[in-house]
PDB file of N, CA and C in Angstrom:
ATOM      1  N   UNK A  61     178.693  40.847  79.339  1.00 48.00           N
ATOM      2  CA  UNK A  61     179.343  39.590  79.659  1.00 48.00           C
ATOM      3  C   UNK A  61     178.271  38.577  80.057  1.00 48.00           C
ATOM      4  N   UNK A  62     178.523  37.576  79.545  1.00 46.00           N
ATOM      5  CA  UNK A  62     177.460  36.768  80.279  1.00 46.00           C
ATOM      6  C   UNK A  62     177.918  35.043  80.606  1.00 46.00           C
ATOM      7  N   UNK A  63     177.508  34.211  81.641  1.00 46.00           N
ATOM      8  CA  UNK A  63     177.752  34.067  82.296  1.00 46.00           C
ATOM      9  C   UNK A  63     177.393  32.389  81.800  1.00 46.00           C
ATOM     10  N   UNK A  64     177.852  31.745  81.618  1.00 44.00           N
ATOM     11  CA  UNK A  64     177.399  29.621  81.321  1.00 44.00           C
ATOM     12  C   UNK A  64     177.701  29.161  82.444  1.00 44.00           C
ATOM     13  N   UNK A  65     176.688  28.348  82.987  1.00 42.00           N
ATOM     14  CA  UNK A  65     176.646  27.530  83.751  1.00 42.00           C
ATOM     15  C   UNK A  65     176.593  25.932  83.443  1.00 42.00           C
ATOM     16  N   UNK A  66     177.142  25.336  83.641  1.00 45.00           N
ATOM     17  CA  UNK A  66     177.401  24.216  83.938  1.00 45.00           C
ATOM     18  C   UNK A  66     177.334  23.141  84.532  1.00 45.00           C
ATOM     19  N   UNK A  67     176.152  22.326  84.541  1.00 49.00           N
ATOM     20  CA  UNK A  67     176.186  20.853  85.376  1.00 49.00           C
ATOM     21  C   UNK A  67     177.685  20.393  85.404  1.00 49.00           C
ATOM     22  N   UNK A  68     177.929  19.441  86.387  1.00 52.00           N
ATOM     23  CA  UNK A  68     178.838  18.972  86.795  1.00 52.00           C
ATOM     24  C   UNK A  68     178.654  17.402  86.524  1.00 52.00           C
ATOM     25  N   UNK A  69     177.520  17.111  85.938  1.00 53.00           N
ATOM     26  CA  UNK A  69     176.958  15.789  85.482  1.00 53.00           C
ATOM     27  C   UNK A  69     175.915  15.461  84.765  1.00 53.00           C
ATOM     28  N   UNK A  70     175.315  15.241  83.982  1.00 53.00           N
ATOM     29  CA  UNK A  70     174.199  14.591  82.900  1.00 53.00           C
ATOM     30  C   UNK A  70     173.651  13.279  83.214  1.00 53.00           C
ATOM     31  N   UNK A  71     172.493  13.269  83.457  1.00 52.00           N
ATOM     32  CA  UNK A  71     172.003  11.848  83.728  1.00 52.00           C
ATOM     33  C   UNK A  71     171.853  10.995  82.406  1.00 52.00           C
ATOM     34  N   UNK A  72     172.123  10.269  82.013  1.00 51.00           N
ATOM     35  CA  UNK A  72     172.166   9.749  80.644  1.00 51.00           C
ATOM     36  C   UNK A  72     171.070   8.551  80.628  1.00 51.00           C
ATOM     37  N   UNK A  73     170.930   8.139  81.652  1.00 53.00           N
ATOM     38  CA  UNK A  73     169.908   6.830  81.598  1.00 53.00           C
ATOM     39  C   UNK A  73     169.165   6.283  83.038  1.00 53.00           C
ATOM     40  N   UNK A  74     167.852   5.692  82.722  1.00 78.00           N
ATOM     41  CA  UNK A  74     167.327   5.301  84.248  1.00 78.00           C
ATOM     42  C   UNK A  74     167.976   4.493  85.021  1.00 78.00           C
ATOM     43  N   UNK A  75     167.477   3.943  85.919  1.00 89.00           N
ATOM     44  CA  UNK A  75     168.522   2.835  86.675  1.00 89.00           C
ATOM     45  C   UNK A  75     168.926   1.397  85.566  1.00 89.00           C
ATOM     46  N   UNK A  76     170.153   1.362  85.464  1.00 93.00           N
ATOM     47  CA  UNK A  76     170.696  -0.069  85.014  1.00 93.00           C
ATOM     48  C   UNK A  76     171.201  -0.848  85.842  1.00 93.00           C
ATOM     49  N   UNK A  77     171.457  -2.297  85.171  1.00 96.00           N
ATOM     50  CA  UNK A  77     172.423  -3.006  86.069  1.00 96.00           C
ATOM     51  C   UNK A  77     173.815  -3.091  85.620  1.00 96.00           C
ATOM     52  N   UNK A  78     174.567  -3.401  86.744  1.00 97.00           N
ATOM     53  CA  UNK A  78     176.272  -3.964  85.883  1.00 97.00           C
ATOM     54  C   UNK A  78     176.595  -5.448  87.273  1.00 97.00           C
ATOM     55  N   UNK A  79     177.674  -5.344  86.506  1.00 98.00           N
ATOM     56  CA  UNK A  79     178.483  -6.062  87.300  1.00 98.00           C
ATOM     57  C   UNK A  79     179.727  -5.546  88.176  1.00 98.00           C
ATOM     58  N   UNK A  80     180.159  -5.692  89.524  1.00 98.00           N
ATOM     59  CA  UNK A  80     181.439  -5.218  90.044  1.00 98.00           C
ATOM     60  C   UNK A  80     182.545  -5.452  89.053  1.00 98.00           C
ATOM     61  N   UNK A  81     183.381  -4.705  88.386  1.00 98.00           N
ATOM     62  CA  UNK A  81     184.726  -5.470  88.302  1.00 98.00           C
ATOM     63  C   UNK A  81     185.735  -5.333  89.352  1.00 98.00           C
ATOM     64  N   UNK A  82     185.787  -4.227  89.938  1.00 98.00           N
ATOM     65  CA  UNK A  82     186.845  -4.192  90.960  1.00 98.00           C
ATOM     66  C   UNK A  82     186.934  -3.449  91.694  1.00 98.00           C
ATOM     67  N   UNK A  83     187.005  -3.567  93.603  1.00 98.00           N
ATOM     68  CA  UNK A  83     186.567  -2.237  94.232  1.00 98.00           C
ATOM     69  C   UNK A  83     187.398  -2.149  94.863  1.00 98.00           C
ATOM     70  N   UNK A  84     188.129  -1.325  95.114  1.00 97.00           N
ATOM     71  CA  UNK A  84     189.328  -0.906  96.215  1.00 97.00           C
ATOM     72  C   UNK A  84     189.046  -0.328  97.304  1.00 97.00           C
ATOM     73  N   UNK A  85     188.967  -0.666  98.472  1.00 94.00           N
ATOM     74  CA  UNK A  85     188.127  -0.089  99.566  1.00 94.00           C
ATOM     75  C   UNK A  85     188.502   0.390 100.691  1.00 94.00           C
ATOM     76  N   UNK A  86     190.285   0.400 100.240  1.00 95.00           N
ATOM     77  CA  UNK A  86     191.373   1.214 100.701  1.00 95.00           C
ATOM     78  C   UNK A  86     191.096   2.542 100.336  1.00 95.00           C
ATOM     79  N   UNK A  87     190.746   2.894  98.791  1.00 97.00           N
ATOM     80  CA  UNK A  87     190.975   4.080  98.054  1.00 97.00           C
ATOM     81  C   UNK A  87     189.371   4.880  97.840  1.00 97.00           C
ATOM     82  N   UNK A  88     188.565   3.643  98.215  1.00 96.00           N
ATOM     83  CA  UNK A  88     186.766   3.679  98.196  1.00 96.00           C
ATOM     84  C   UNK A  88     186.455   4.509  97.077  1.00 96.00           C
ATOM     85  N   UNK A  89     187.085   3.607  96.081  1.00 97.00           N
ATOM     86  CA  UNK A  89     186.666   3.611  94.602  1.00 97.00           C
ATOM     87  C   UNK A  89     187.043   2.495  93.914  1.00 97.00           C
ATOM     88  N   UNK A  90     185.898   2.437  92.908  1.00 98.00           N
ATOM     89  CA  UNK A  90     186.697   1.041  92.151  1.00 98.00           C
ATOM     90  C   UNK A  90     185.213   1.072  90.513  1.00 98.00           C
ATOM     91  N   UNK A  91     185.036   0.225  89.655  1.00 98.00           N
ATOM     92  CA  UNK A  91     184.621  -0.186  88.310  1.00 98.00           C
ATOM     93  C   UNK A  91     183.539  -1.150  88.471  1.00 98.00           C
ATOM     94  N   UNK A  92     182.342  -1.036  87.659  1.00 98.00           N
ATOM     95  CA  UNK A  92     181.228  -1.771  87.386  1.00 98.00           C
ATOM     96  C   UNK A  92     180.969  -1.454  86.282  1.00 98.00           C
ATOM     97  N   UNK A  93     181.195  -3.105  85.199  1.00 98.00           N
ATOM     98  CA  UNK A  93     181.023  -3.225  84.107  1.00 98.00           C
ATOM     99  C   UNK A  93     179.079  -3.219  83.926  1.00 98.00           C
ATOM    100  N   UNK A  94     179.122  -2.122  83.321  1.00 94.00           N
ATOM    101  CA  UNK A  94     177.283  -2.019  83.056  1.00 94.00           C
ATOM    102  C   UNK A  94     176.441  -2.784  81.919  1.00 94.00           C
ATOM    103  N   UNK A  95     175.765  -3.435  81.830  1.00 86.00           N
ATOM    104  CA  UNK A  95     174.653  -4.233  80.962  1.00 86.00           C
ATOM    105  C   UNK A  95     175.431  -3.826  79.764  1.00 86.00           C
ATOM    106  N   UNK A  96     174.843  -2.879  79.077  1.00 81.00           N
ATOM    107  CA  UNK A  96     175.963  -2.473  77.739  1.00 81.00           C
ATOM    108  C   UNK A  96     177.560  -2.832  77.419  1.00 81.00           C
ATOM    109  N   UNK A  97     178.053  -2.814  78.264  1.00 88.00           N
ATOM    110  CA  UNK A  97     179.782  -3.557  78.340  1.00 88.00           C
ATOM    111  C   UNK A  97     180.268  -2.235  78.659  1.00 88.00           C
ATOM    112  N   UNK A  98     179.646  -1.305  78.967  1.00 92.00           N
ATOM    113  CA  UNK A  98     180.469   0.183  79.552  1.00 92.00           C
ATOM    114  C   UNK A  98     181.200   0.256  80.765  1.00 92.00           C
ATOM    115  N   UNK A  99     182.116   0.576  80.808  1.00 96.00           N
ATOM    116  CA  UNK A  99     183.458   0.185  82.119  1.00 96.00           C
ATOM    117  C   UNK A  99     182.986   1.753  82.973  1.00 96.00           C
ATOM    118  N   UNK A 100     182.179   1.830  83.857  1.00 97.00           N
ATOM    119  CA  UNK A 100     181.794   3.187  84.869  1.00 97.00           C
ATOM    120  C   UNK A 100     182.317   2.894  86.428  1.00 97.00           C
ATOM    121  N   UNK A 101     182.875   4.245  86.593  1.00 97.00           N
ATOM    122  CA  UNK A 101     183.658   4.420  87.705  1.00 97.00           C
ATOM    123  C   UNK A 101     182.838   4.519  88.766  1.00 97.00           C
ATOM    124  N   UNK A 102     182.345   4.053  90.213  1.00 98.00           N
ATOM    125  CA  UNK A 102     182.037   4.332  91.620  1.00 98.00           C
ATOM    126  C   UNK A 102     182.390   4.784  92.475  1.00 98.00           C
ATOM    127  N   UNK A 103     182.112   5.715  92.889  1.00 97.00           N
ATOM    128  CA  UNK A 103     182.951   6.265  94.723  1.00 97.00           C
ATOM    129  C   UNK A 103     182.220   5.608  95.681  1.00 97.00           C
ATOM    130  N   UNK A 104     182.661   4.849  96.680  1.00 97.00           N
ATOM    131  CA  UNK A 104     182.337   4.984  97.742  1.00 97.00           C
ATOM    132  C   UNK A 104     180.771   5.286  97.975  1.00 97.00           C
ATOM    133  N   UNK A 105     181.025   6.663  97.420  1.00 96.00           N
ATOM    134  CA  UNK A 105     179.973   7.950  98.605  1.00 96.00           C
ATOM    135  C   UNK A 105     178.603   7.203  97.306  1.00 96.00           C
ATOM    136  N   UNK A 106     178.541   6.894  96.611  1.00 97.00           N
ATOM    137  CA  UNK A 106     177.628   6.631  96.065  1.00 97.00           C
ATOM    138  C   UNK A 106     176.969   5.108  96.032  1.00 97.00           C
ATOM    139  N   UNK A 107     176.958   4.387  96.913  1.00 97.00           N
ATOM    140  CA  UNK A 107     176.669   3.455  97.576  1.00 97.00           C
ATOM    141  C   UNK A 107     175.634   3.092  98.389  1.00 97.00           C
ATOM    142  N   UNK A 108     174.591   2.999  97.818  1.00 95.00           N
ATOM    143  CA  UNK A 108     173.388   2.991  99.136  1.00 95.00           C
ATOM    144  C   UNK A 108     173.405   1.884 100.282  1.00 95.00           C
ATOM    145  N   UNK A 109     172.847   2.438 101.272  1.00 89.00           N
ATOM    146  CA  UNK A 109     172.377   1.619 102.136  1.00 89.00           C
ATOM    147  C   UNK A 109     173.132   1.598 103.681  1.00 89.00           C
ATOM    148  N   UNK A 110     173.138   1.439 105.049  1.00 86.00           N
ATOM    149  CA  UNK A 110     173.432   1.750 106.156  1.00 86.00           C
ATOM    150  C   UNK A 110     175.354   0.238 106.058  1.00 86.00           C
ATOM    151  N   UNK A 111     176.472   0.985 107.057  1.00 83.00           N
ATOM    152  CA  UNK A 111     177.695   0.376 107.220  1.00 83.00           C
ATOM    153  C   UNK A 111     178.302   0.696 106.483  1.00 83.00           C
ATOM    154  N   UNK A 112     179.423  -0.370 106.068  1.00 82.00           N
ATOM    155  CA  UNK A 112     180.571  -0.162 105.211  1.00 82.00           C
ATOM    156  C   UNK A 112     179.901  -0.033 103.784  1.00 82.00           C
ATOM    157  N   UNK A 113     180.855   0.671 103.128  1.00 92.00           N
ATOM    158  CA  UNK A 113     180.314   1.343 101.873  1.00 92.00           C
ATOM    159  C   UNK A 113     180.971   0.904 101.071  1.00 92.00           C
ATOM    160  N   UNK A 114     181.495  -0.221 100.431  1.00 95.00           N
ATOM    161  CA  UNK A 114     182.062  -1.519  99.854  1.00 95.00           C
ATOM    162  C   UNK A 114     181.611  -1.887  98.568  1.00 95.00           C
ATOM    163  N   UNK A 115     182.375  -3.021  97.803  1.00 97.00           N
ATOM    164  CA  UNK A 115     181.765  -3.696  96.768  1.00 97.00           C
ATOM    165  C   UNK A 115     182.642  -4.749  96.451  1.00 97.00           C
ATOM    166  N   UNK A 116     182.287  -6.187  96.518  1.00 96.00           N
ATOM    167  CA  UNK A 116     183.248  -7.002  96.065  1.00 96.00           C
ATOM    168  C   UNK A 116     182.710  -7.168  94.276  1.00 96.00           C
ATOM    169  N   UNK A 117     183.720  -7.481  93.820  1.00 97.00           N
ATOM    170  CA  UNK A 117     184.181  -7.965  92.410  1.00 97.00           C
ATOM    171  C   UNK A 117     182.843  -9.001  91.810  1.00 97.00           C
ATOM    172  N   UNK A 118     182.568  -9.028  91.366  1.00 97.00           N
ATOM    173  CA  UNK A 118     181.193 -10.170  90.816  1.00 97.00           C
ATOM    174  C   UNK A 118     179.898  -9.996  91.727  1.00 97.00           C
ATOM    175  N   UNK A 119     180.106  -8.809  92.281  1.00 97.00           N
ATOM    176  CA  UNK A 119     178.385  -8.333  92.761  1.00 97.00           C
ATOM    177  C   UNK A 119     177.649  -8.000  91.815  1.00 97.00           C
ATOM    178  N   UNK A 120     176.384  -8.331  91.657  1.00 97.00           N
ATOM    179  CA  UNK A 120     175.296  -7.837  90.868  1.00 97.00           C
ATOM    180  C   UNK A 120     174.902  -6.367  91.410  1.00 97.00           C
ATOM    181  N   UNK A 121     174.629  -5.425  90.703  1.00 97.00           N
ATOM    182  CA  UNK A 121     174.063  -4.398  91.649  1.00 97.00           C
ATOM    183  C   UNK A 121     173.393  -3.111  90.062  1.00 97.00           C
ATOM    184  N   UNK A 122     172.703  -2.361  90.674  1.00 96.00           N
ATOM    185  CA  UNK A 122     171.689  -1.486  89.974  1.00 96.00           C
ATOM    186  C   UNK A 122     172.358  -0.046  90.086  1.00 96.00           C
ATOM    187  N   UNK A 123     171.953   0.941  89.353  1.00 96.00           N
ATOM    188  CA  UNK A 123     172.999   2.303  89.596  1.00 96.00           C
ATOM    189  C   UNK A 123     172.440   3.252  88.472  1.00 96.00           C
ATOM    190  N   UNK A 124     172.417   4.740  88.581  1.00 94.00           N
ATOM    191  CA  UNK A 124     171.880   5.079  87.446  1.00 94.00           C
ATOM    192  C   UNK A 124     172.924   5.538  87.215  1.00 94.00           C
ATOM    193  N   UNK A 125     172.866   5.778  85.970  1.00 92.00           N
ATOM    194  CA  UNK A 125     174.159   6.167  84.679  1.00 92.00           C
ATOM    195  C   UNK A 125     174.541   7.569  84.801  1.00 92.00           C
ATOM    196  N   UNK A 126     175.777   8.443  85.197  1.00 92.00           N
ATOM    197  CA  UNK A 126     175.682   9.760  84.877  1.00 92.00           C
ATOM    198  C   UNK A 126     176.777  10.181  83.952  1.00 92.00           C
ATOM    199  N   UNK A 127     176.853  10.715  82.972  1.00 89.00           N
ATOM    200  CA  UNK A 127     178.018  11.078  82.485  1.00 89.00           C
ATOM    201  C   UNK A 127     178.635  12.351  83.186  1.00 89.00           C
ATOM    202  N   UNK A 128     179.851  12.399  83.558  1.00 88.00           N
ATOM    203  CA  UNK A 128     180.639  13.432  84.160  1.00 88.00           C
ATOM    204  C   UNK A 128     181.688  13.729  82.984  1.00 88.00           C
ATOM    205  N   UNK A 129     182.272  14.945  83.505  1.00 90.00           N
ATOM    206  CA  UNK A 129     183.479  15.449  82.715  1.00 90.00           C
ATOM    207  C   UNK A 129     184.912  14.831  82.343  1.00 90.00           C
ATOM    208  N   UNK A 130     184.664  13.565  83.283  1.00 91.00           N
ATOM    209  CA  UNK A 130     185.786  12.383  83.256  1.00 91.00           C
ATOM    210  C   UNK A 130     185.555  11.449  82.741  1.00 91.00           C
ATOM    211  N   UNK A 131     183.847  11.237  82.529  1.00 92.00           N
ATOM    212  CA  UNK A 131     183.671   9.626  81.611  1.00 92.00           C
ATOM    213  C   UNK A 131     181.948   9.667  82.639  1.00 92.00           C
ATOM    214  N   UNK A 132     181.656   7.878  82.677  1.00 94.00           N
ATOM    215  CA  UNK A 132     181.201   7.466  83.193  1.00 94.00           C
ATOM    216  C   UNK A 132     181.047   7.527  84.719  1.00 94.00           C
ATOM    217  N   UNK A 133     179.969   7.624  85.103  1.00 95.00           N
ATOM    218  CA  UNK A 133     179.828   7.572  86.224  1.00 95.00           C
ATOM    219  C   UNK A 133     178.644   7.013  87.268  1.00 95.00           C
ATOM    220  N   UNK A 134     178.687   6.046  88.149  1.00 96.00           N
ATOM    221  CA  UNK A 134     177.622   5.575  88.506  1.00 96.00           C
ATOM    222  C   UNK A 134     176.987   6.065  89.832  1.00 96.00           C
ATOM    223  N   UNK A 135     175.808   6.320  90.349  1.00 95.00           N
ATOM    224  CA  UNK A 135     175.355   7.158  91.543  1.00 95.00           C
ATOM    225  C   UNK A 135     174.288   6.382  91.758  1.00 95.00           C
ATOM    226  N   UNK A 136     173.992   6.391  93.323  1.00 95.00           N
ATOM    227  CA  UNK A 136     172.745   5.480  93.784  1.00 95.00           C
ATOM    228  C   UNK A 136     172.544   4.298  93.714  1.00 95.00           C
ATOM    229  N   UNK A 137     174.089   3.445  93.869  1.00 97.00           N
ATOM    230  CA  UNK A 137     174.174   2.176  93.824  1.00 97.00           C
ATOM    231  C   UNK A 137     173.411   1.285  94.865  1.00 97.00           C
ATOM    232  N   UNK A 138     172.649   0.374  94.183  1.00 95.00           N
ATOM    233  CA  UNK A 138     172.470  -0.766  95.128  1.00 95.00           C
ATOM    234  C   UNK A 138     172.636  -2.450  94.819  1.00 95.00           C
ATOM    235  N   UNK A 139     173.018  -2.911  95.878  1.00 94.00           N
ATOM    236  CA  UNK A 139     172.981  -4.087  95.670  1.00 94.00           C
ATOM    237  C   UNK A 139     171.455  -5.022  94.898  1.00 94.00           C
ATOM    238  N   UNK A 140     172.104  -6.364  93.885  1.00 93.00           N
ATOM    239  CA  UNK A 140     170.797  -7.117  93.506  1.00 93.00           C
ATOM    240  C   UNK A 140     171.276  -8.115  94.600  1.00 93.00           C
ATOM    241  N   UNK A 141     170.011  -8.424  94.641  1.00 77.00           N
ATOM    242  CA  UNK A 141     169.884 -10.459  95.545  1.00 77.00           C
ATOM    243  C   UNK A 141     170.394 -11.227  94.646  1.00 77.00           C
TER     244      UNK A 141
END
């Protein structure tokens, strides 16, 4: 018998940028449309930086790309100036 293991995620690309489209911060998840026009999902927990772990709608911000078993996914978000 033998045994496959499985990442739980694929890094697909270095850091990009997107744009917020929409963050719910009730549910601390929400969408950032990425440079390419790719619609990638955010948690919360992947949010850098010290306080509330947030994102309004038309923030600029940087994130590297991961593909998960659900789609898109963005990790190591930070805000641009």
């Amino acid at each position: 018998m033998h045994a496959v293991i499985r990442s739980e995620a694929l890094i697909v690309a270095n850091r990009i940028t997107g744009t917020v489209l929409r963050f719910d911060g009730s549910k601390g998840y929400g969408y950032i449309q990425a440079e390419k026009g790719l619609e990638v999902f955010v948690h919360y927990t992947a949010i850098q930086g010290n306080g509330i772990k947030t994102l309004a709608a038309g923030e600029k911000v940087e994130f590297i790309l991961e593909e998960s078993y659900r789609g898109p996914l963005a990790q190591e978000v930070v805000r641009l100036a």
